[in-house]
Structures are given as structure tokens and as C-alpha cells.
């Protein structure tokens, strides 16, 4: 009974996603899932049923170089059973599958090969695309910026002085990089191509390649350390912030009211002479008029200078004294003020009797009341 129960029992799957998972005998810890196995003729089941072909155009300046290296390209493609054709009349390159083609993916590699040759990549670097662990990427940078001058500056920033920046990118990514016109061609591993694309796109978006190169150098050093190889590297990577200053907004010019008639041209010397009548005078009359104008201007200047010299000798205008308004005073009020003054003088004289330094105050003058 126990044996039957053991046979009936099945290993319970962990989680909902692993319900139909079964152990795979070929999947072990030492296997490299990212390794690309080489495709040999033994893996092929036979020749293809249909012919596949791809064609691409090339610029006229590449015609001379392609004629020189076409034999090398033919030998590289013939090893994979693919035929190629160079049409100089139409300016095109064509690749086709044959009965000897054993790798189905080889025709797609050949298509990338002729694209790289059309984008000015040397044949020595372009033929490496036929290897299994090598890929290519053609990055378009022509539509990133509208301004032509800005585009040229950023593209030159990607190349660097004497190609130093481009050389550093090639060493860090293990890829061949070529900047040609409005495209950037890269040949290398998938990981390196991803890094190259990020650097190129950031550079065309106004991020200097030096920042990404510095990050790649730090990552390479960390990958060589056995302890830090499997840890998070965010704390070691630099974090750059933009320090762009805001540009001052230009003042908007108000549009002037529209006038269908254009403005009059400025008056010339002849127009002014016609308006004053000087144009019709003889040479003698013109000379007399010029002499008269000079005399008048000289007389005005002399009168102005004479006025400035005599300005200091002109007396200042006398100030006018304002007359005080006369207010009539009542007689009863005048009598009361006189009596008050008399009483004050009497009281003061009594208090100062017997002292030598007592001074009698002077009585106030009564204002005259004119009736």
C-alpha cells in the first residue's frame, strides 16, 4: 500500500507560474545560456526550396573601392554558400542564396554586409559580420537636430580631437565604429553595440561622450573584482547633473500696423535743392546765396556769444515787498489791553521795592487805531 501511495504522489510545483515546468536534464549550473553555438553544415537538413535575395544601392564615390575589394567579399560570402553581384551600371550590390547555402541566417548577415560596405565601412571590418558572435548596427543621426551647425558640432564632439574619443569608445565597447555623413556604423558584439548606440544618441542629445566613457571605465574595473562582480554598482557610478543656465527671453517686438503703401524714400540733395529753388540758380547765384548763409550763421553765433558774455553783468530783478493788510481794531479792546499793562507794571514795582537790581519792564506800545 505504501509503494502504491509513493507512486501516486507527484512533486508539488512551487508557485502558479511553475505549474507545468519539468526538470531539464541538459540545463545545469555550468551552462552558458548566452553562448551562440556555431552553425555547421551538419545542422542543415538540406538545400533551400526558394531563393532569397537582397540588394542595396551605394554612392558613386564608393565604386572605385568596391571594384578593388569585391574579390575579397566574394570569397567571404562563398564560404557560406552565398553568391554576390556588383552592378556598376545601376550602382547596386546584390546577394543571393544558392543550392550550397546551409545556414538560413547567413543571407541576413550578407544583407548587413552590403549595407556596411555602402556606408563606407572597410571590407576587412565588414566581412567580420559573417561570424556568429558578431553583429552590426547602423545608427541614423541626421534627424536629431534641426540646426546644421549644431549637428556638425555634436558629430565632431563624438569623433573628438584627432579621433581620440572614437578610439576610446572602440576600446571600451570592443566594437568598430565609423562616423560617416548622417549615420554611425558599428560592428561588434550585441552588448557593445547597445553601449555604442547609447553613447551616440546621448551625444546627439547634447550629453558629452566623456560622461558615458567614464561610466564604462568604472564598470570595467568593477567587473574585474571578484567580490564586487555580483553586487549592485549604483553607489560607485557617478551621477551627473545638468548645469545649463537659462537663457534670457528675447523681448517680443510688437508688430506695426500694416500699410499697403511702402514708406517714401529719404529726400536726396537734389530734392532739397528743388524744394528751395536753389537747383535753378546759376553758379554765381549759388555762390552769393552760400556767402549770405554763412554771414547769417556767423551773425547768429556772434550774437549768442555776446549774450553769454554779458549775462554776468545783468542785475538780478528786485524782489517786490508784499504790503501787509490793515486790520481795524476795536476801541474797547484797546482800552482793556492798556489797563492790563498798567496793572502789571504796578505789581512789578511793588515786588521789587527794596532791591537794587530790579529793572522795570518797559511798557508795551499801544498800537495806533486809526478810525
mmCIF file with all atom_site columns, N, CA and C in Angstrom, residues 1-44:
data_model
loop_
_atom_site.group_PDB
_atom_site.id
_atom_site.type_symbol
_atom_site.label_atom_id
_atom_site.label_alt_id
_atom_site.label_comp_id
_atom_site.label_asym_id
_atom_site.label_entity_id
_atom_site.label_seq_id
_atom_site.pdbx_PDB_ins_code
_atom_site.Cartn_x
_atom_site.Cartn_y
_atom_site.Cartn_z
_atom_site.occupancy
_atom_site.B_iso_or_equiv
_atom_site.pdbx_formal_charge
_atom_site.auth_seq_id
_atom_site.auth_comp_id
_atom_site.auth_asym_id
_atom_site.auth_atom_id
_atom_site.pdbx_PDB_model_num
ATOM 1   N N  . UNK A 1 1  ? 0.828  -1.210 0.000   1.00 0.00 ? 1  UNK A N  1
ATOM 2   C CA . UNK A 1 1  ? 0.000  0.000  0.000   1.00 0.00 ? 1  UNK A CA 1
ATOM 3   C C  . UNK A 1 1  ? 0.857  1.252  0.000   1.00 0.00 ? 1  UNK A C  1
ATOM 4   N N  . UNK A 1 2  ? 1.913  1.175  0.771   1.00 0.00 ? 2  UNK A N  1
ATOM 5   C CA . UNK A 1 2  ? 2.803  2.333  0.839   1.00 0.00 ? 2  UNK A CA 1
ATOM 6   C C  . UNK A 1 2  ? 3.512  2.569  -0.477  1.00 0.00 ? 2  UNK A C  1
ATOM 7   N N  . UNK A 1 3  ? 3.851  1.476  -1.233  1.00 0.00 ? 3  UNK A N  1
ATOM 8   C CA . UNK A 1 3  ? 4.519  1.630  -2.527  1.00 0.00 ? 3  UNK A CA 1
ATOM 9   C C  . UNK A 1 3  ? 3.593  2.290  -3.536  1.00 0.00 ? 3  UNK A C  1
ATOM 10  N N  . UNK A 1 4  ? 2.299  1.891  -3.479  1.00 0.00 ? 4  UNK A N  1
ATOM 11  C CA . UNK A 1 4  ? 1.330  2.483  -4.406  1.00 0.00 ? 4  UNK A CA 1
ATOM 12  C C  . UNK A 1 4  ? 1.153  3.971  -4.128  1.00 0.00 ? 4  UNK A C  1
ATOM 13  N N  . UNK A 1 5  ? 1.102  4.330  -2.847  1.00 0.00 ? 5  UNK A N  1
ATOM 14  C CA . UNK A 1 5  ? 0.952  5.740  -2.479  1.00 0.00 ? 5  UNK A CA 1
ATOM 15  C C  . UNK A 1 5  ? 2.166  6.561  -2.898  1.00 0.00 ? 5  UNK A C  1
ATOM 16  N N  . UNK A 1 6  ? 3.352  5.924  -2.812  1.00 0.00 ? 6  UNK A N  1
ATOM 17  C CA . UNK A 1 6  ? 4.559  6.641  -3.234  1.00 0.00 ? 6  UNK A CA 1
ATOM 18  C C  . UNK A 1 6  ? 4.562  6.895  -4.721  1.00 0.00 ? 6  UNK A C  1
ATOM 19  N N  . UNK A 1 7  ? 4.020  5.889  -5.501  1.00 0.00 ? 7  UNK A N  1
ATOM 20  C CA . UNK A 1 7  ? 3.956  6.087  -6.950  1.00 0.00 ? 7  UNK A CA 1
ATOM 21  C C  . UNK A 1 7  ? 2.935  7.155  -7.334  1.00 0.00 ? 7  UNK A C  1
ATOM 22  N N  . UNK A 1 8  ? 1.851  7.201  -6.561  1.00 0.00 ? 8  UNK A N  1
ATOM 23  C CA . UNK A 1 8  ? 0.796  8.172  -6.893  1.00 0.00 ? 8  UNK A CA 1
ATOM 24  C C  . UNK A 1 8  ? 1.234  9.598  -6.597  1.00 0.00 ? 8  UNK A C  1
ATOM 25  N N  . UNK A 1 9  ? 1.989  9.764  -5.519  1.00 0.00 ? 9  UNK A N  1
ATOM 26  C CA . UNK A 1 9  ? 2.413  11.105 -5.132  1.00 0.00 ? 9  UNK A CA 1
ATOM 27  C C  . UNK A 1 9  ? 3.326  11.714 -6.198  1.00 0.00 ? 9  UNK A C  1
ATOM 28  N N  . UNK A 1 10 ? 3.090  12.973 -6.537  1.00 0.00 ? 10 UNK A N  1
ATOM 29  C CA . UNK A 1 10 ? 3.887  13.703 -7.521  1.00 0.00 ? 10 UNK A CA 1
ATOM 30  C C  . UNK A 1 10 ? 4.512  14.913 -6.844  1.00 0.00 ? 10 UNK A C  1
ATOM 31  N N  . UNK A 1 11 ? 5.658  15.344 -7.341  1.00 0.00 ? 11 UNK A N  1
ATOM 32  C CA . UNK A 1 11 ? 6.277  16.531 -6.742  1.00 0.00 ? 11 UNK A CA 1
ATOM 33  C C  . UNK A 1 11 ? 5.410  17.759 -6.971  1.00 0.00 ? 11 UNK A C  1
ATOM 34  N N  . UNK A 1 12 ? 5.102  18.467 -5.908  1.00 0.00 ? 12 UNK A N  1
ATOM 35  C CA . UNK A 1 12 ? 4.267  19.661 -5.999  1.00 0.00 ? 12 UNK A CA 1
ATOM 36  C C  . UNK A 1 12 ? 5.082  20.832 -6.556  1.00 0.00 ? 12 UNK A C  1
ATOM 37  N N  . UNK A 1 13 ? 4.499  21.535 -7.515  1.00 0.00 ? 13 UNK A N  1
ATOM 38  C CA . UNK A 1 13 ? 5.170  22.690 -8.114  1.00 0.00 ? 13 UNK A CA 1
ATOM 39  C C  . UNK A 1 13 ? 5.048  23.891 -7.187  1.00 0.00 ? 13 UNK A C  1
ATOM 40  N N  . UNK A 1 14 ? 6.082  24.705 -7.186  1.00 0.00 ? 14 UNK A N  1
ATOM 41  C CA . UNK A 1 14 ? 6.118  25.886 -6.328  1.00 0.00 ? 14 UNK A CA 1
ATOM 42  C C  . UNK A 1 14 ? 5.629  27.075 -7.143  1.00 0.00 ? 14 UNK A C  1
ATOM 43  N N  . UNK A 1 15 ? 4.541  27.686 -6.694  1.00 0.00 ? 15 UNK A N  1
ATOM 44  C CA . UNK A 1 15 ? 4.033  28.871 -7.370  1.00 0.00 ? 15 UNK A CA 1
ATOM 45  C C  . UNK A 1 15 ? 3.113  28.513 -8.517  1.00 0.00 ? 15 UNK A C  1
ATOM 46  N N  . UNK A 1 16 ? 2.377  29.519 -8.972  1.00 0.00 ? 16 UNK A N  1
ATOM 47  C CA . UNK A 1 16 ? 1.409  29.302 -10.045 1.00 0.00 ? 16 UNK A CA 1
ATOM 48  C C  . UNK A 1 16 ? 2.085  29.222 -11.409 1.00 0.00 ? 16 UNK A C  1
ATOM 49  N N  . UNK A 1 17 ? 3.186  29.999 -11.581 1.00 0.00 ? 17 UNK A N  1
ATOM 50  C CA . UNK A 1 17 ? 3.841  30.027 -12.885 1.00 0.00 ? 17 UNK A CA 1
ATOM 51  C C  . UNK A 1 17 ? 4.566  28.717 -13.185 1.00 0.00 ? 17 UNK A C  1
ATOM 52  N N  . UNK A 1 18 ? 5.067  28.028 -12.145 1.00 0.00 ? 18 UNK A N  1
ATOM 53  C CA . UNK A 1 18 ? 5.799  26.786 -12.374 1.00 0.00 ? 18 UNK A CA 1
ATOM 54  C C  . UNK A 1 18 ? 4.930  25.554 -12.371 1.00 0.00 ? 18 UNK A C  1
ATOM 55  N N  . UNK A 1 19 ? 3.671  25.708 -12.767 1.00 0.00 ? 19 UNK A N  1
ATOM 56  C CA . UNK A 1 19 ? 2.740  24.572 -12.719 1.00 0.00 ? 19 UNK A CA 1
ATOM 57  C C  . UNK A 1 19 ? 3.110  23.492 -13.724 1.00 0.00 ? 19 UNK A C  1
ATOM 58  N N  . UNK A 1 20 ? 3.517  23.895 -14.918 1.00 0.00 ? 20 UNK A N  1
ATOM 59  C CA . UNK A 1 20 ? 3.811  22.927 -15.973 1.00 0.00 ? 20 UNK A CA 1
ATOM 60  C C  . UNK A 1 20 ? 5.305  22.775 -16.232 1.00 0.00 ? 20 UNK A C  1
ATOM 61  N N  . UNK A 1 21 ? 6.127  23.277 -15.361 1.00 0.00 ? 21 UNK A N  1
ATOM 62  C CA . UNK A 1 21 ? 7.572  23.162 -15.541 1.00 0.00 ? 21 UNK A CA 1
ATOM 63  C C  . UNK A 1 21 ? 8.042  21.765 -15.138 1.00 0.00 ? 21 UNK A C  1
ATOM 64  N N  . UNK A 1 22 ? 8.989  21.258 -15.904 1.00 0.00 ? 22 UNK A N  1
ATOM 65  C CA . UNK A 1 22 ? 9.584  19.964 -15.626 1.00 0.00 ? 22 UNK A CA 1
ATOM 66  C C  . UNK A 1 22 ? 11.101 20.124 -15.619 1.00 0.00 ? 22 UNK A C  1
ATOM 67  N N  . UNK A 1 23 ? 11.798 19.361 -14.839 1.00 0.00 ? 23 UNK A N  1
ATOM 68  C CA . UNK A 1 23 ? 13.272 19.465 -14.839 1.00 0.00 ? 23 UNK A CA 1
ATOM 69  C C  . UNK A 1 23 ? 13.862 19.065 -16.179 1.00 0.00 ? 23 UNK A C  1
ATOM 70  N N  . UNK A 1 24 ? 14.867 19.838 -16.631 1.00 0.00 ? 24 UNK A N  1
ATOM 71  C CA . UNK A 1 24 ? 15.524 19.586 -17.915 1.00 0.00 ? 24 UNK A CA 1
ATOM 72  C C  . UNK A 1 24 ? 16.900 18.998 -17.644 1.00 0.00 ? 24 UNK A C  1
ATOM 73  N N  . UNK A 1 25 ? 17.177 17.821 -18.168 1.00 0.00 ? 25 UNK A N  1
ATOM 74  C CA . UNK A 1 25 ? 18.470 17.187 -17.862 1.00 0.00 ? 25 UNK A CA 1
ATOM 75  C C  . UNK A 1 25 ? 19.659 17.933 -18.456 1.00 0.00 ? 25 UNK A C  1
ATOM 76  N N  . UNK A 1 26 ? 19.456 18.673 -19.571 1.00 0.00 ? 26 UNK A N  1
ATOM 77  C CA . UNK A 1 26 ? 20.570 19.391 -20.200 1.00 0.00 ? 26 UNK A CA 1
ATOM 78  C C  . UNK A 1 26 ? 20.824 20.765 -19.578 1.00 0.00 ? 26 UNK A C  1
ATOM 79  N N  . UNK A 1 27 ? 19.946 21.206 -18.689 1.00 0.00 ? 27 UNK A N  1
ATOM 80  C CA . UNK A 1 27 ? 20.090 22.514 -18.049 1.00 0.00 ? 27 UNK A CA 1
ATOM 81  C C  . UNK A 1 27 ? 20.777 22.340 -16.697 1.00 0.00 ? 27 UNK A C  1
ATOM 82  N N  . UNK A 1 28 ? 22.034 22.769 -16.618 1.00 0.00 ? 28 UNK A N  1
ATOM 83  C CA . UNK A 1 28 ? 22.786 22.650 -15.374 1.00 0.00 ? 28 UNK A CA 1
ATOM 84  C C  . UNK A 1 28 ? 23.432 23.989 -15.050 1.00 0.00 ? 28 UNK A C  1
ATOM 85  N N  . UNK A 1 29 ? 24.086 24.084 -13.914 1.00 0.00 ? 29 UNK A N  1
ATOM 86  C CA . UNK A 1 29 ? 24.653 25.353 -13.448 1.00 0.00 ? 29 UNK A CA 1
ATOM 87  C C  . UNK A 1 29 ? 25.823 25.814 -14.307 1.00 0.00 ? 29 UNK A C  1
ATOM 88  N N  . UNK A 1 30 ? 26.531 24.902 -14.920 1.00 0.00 ? 30 UNK A N  1
ATOM 89  C CA . UNK A 1 30 ? 27.718 25.281 -15.692 1.00 0.00 ? 30 UNK A CA 1
ATOM 90  C C  . UNK A 1 30 ? 27.434 25.712 -17.108 1.00 0.00 ? 30 UNK A C  1
ATOM 91  N N  . UNK A 1 31 ? 26.171 25.701 -17.538 1.00 0.00 ? 31 UNK A N  1
ATOM 92  C CA . UNK A 1 31 ? 25.850 26.045 -18.921 1.00 0.00 ? 31 UNK A CA 1
ATOM 93  C C  . UNK A 1 31 ? 25.777 27.565 -19.085 1.00 0.00 ? 31 UNK A C  1
ATOM 94  N N  . UNK A 1 32 ? 26.208 28.057 -20.246 1.00 0.00 ? 32 UNK A N  1
ATOM 95  C CA . UNK A 1 32 ? 26.163 29.481 -20.581 1.00 0.00 ? 32 UNK A CA 1
ATOM 96  C C  . UNK A 1 32 ? 25.010 29.696 -21.555 1.00 0.00 ? 32 UNK A C  1
ATOM 97  N N  . UNK A 1 33 ? 23.933 30.295 -21.073 1.00 0.00 ? 33 UNK A N  1
ATOM 98  C CA . UNK A 1 33 ? 22.748 30.464 -21.914 1.00 0.00 ? 33 UNK A CA 1
ATOM 99  C C  . UNK A 1 33 ? 22.959 31.509 -23.008 1.00 0.00 ? 33 UNK A C  1
ATOM 100 N N  . UNK A 1 34 ? 23.920 32.400 -22.842 1.00 0.00 ? 34 UNK A N  1
ATOM 101 C CA . UNK A 1 34 ? 24.149 33.470 -23.814 1.00 0.00 ? 34 UNK A CA 1
ATOM 102 C C  . UNK A 1 34 ? 25.138 33.070 -24.911 1.00 0.00 ? 34 UNK A C  1
ATOM 103 N N  . UNK A 1 35 ? 25.718 31.906 -24.793 1.00 0.00 ? 35 UNK A N  1
ATOM 104 C CA . UNK A 1 35 ? 26.698 31.474 -25.788 1.00 0.00 ? 35 UNK A CA 1
ATOM 105 C C  . UNK A 1 35 ? 25.985 31.092 -27.078 1.00 0.00 ? 35 UNK A C  1
ATOM 106 N N  . UNK A 1 36 ? 26.503 31.581 -28.195 1.00 0.00 ? 36 UNK A N  1
ATOM 107 C CA . UNK A 1 36 ? 25.925 31.289 -29.507 1.00 0.00 ? 36 UNK A CA 1
ATOM 108 C C  . UNK A 1 36 ? 26.689 30.114 -30.105 1.00 0.00 ? 36 UNK A C  1
ATOM 109 N N  . UNK A 1 37 ? 25.995 29.026 -30.317 1.00 0.00 ? 37 UNK A N  1
ATOM 110 C CA . UNK A 1 37 ? 26.628 27.836 -30.877 1.00 0.00 ? 37 UNK A CA 1
ATOM 111 C C  . UNK A 1 37 ? 26.898 28.038 -32.361 1.00 0.00 ? 37 UNK A C  1
ATOM 112 N N  . UNK A 1 38 ? 27.999 27.509 -32.822 1.00 0.00 ? 38 UNK A N  1
ATOM 113 C CA . UNK A 1 38 ? 28.372 27.629 -34.230 1.00 0.00 ? 38 UNK A CA 1
ATOM 114 C C  . UNK A 1 38 ? 27.496 26.720 -35.080 1.00 0.00 ? 38 UNK A C  1
ATOM 115 N N  . UNK A 1 39 ? 27.008 27.297 -36.190 1.00 0.00 ? 39 UNK A N  1
ATOM 116 C CA . UNK A 1 39 ? 26.140 26.535 -37.098 1.00 0.00 ? 39 UNK A CA 1
ATOM 117 C C  . UNK A 1 39 ? 27.011 25.916 -38.188 1.00 0.00 ? 39 UNK A C  1
ATOM 118 N N  . UNK A 1 40 ? 27.000 24.595 -38.260 1.00 0.00 ? 40 UNK A N  1
ATOM 119 C CA . UNK A 1 40 ? 27.829 23.846 -39.213 1.00 0.00 ? 40 UNK A CA 1
ATOM 120 C C  . UNK A 1 40 ? 26.942 23.223 -40.284 1.00 0.00 ? 40 UNK A C  1
ATOM 121 N N  . UNK A 1 41 ? 27.519 22.781 -41.392 1.00 0.00 ? 41 UNK A N  1
ATOM 122 C CA . UNK A 1 41 ? 26.699 22.109 -42.432 1.00 0.00 ? 41 UNK A CA 1
ATOM 123 C C  . UNK A 1 41 ? 25.987 20.860 -41.938 1.00 0.00 ? 41 UNK A C  1
ATOM 124 N N  . UNK A 1 42 ? 26.480 20.249 -40.861 1.00 0.00 ? 42 UNK A N  1
ATOM 125 C CA . UNK A 1 42 ? 25.808 19.048 -40.344 1.00 0.00 ? 42 UNK A CA 1
ATOM 126 C C  . UNK A 1 42 ? 24.445 19.375 -39.748 1.00 0.00 ? 42 UNK A C  1
ATOM 127 N N  . UNK A 1 43 ? 24.239 20.618 -39.310 1.00 0.00 ? 43 UNK A N  1
ATOM 128 C CA . UNK A 1 43 ? 22.963 21.001 -38.718 1.00 0.00 ? 43 UNK A CA 1
ATOM 129 C C  . UNK A 1 43 ? 21.880 21.237 -39.766 1.00 0.00 ? 43 UNK A C  1
ATOM 130 N N  . UNK A 1 44 ? 22.256 21.377 -41.029 1.00 0.00 ? 44 UNK A N  1
ATOM 131 C CA . UNK A 1 44 ? 21.289 21.666 -42.083 1.00 0.00 ? 44 UNK A CA 1
ATOM 132 C C  . UNK A 1 44 ? 20.596 20.383 -42.531 1.00 0.00 ? 44 UNK A C  1
#
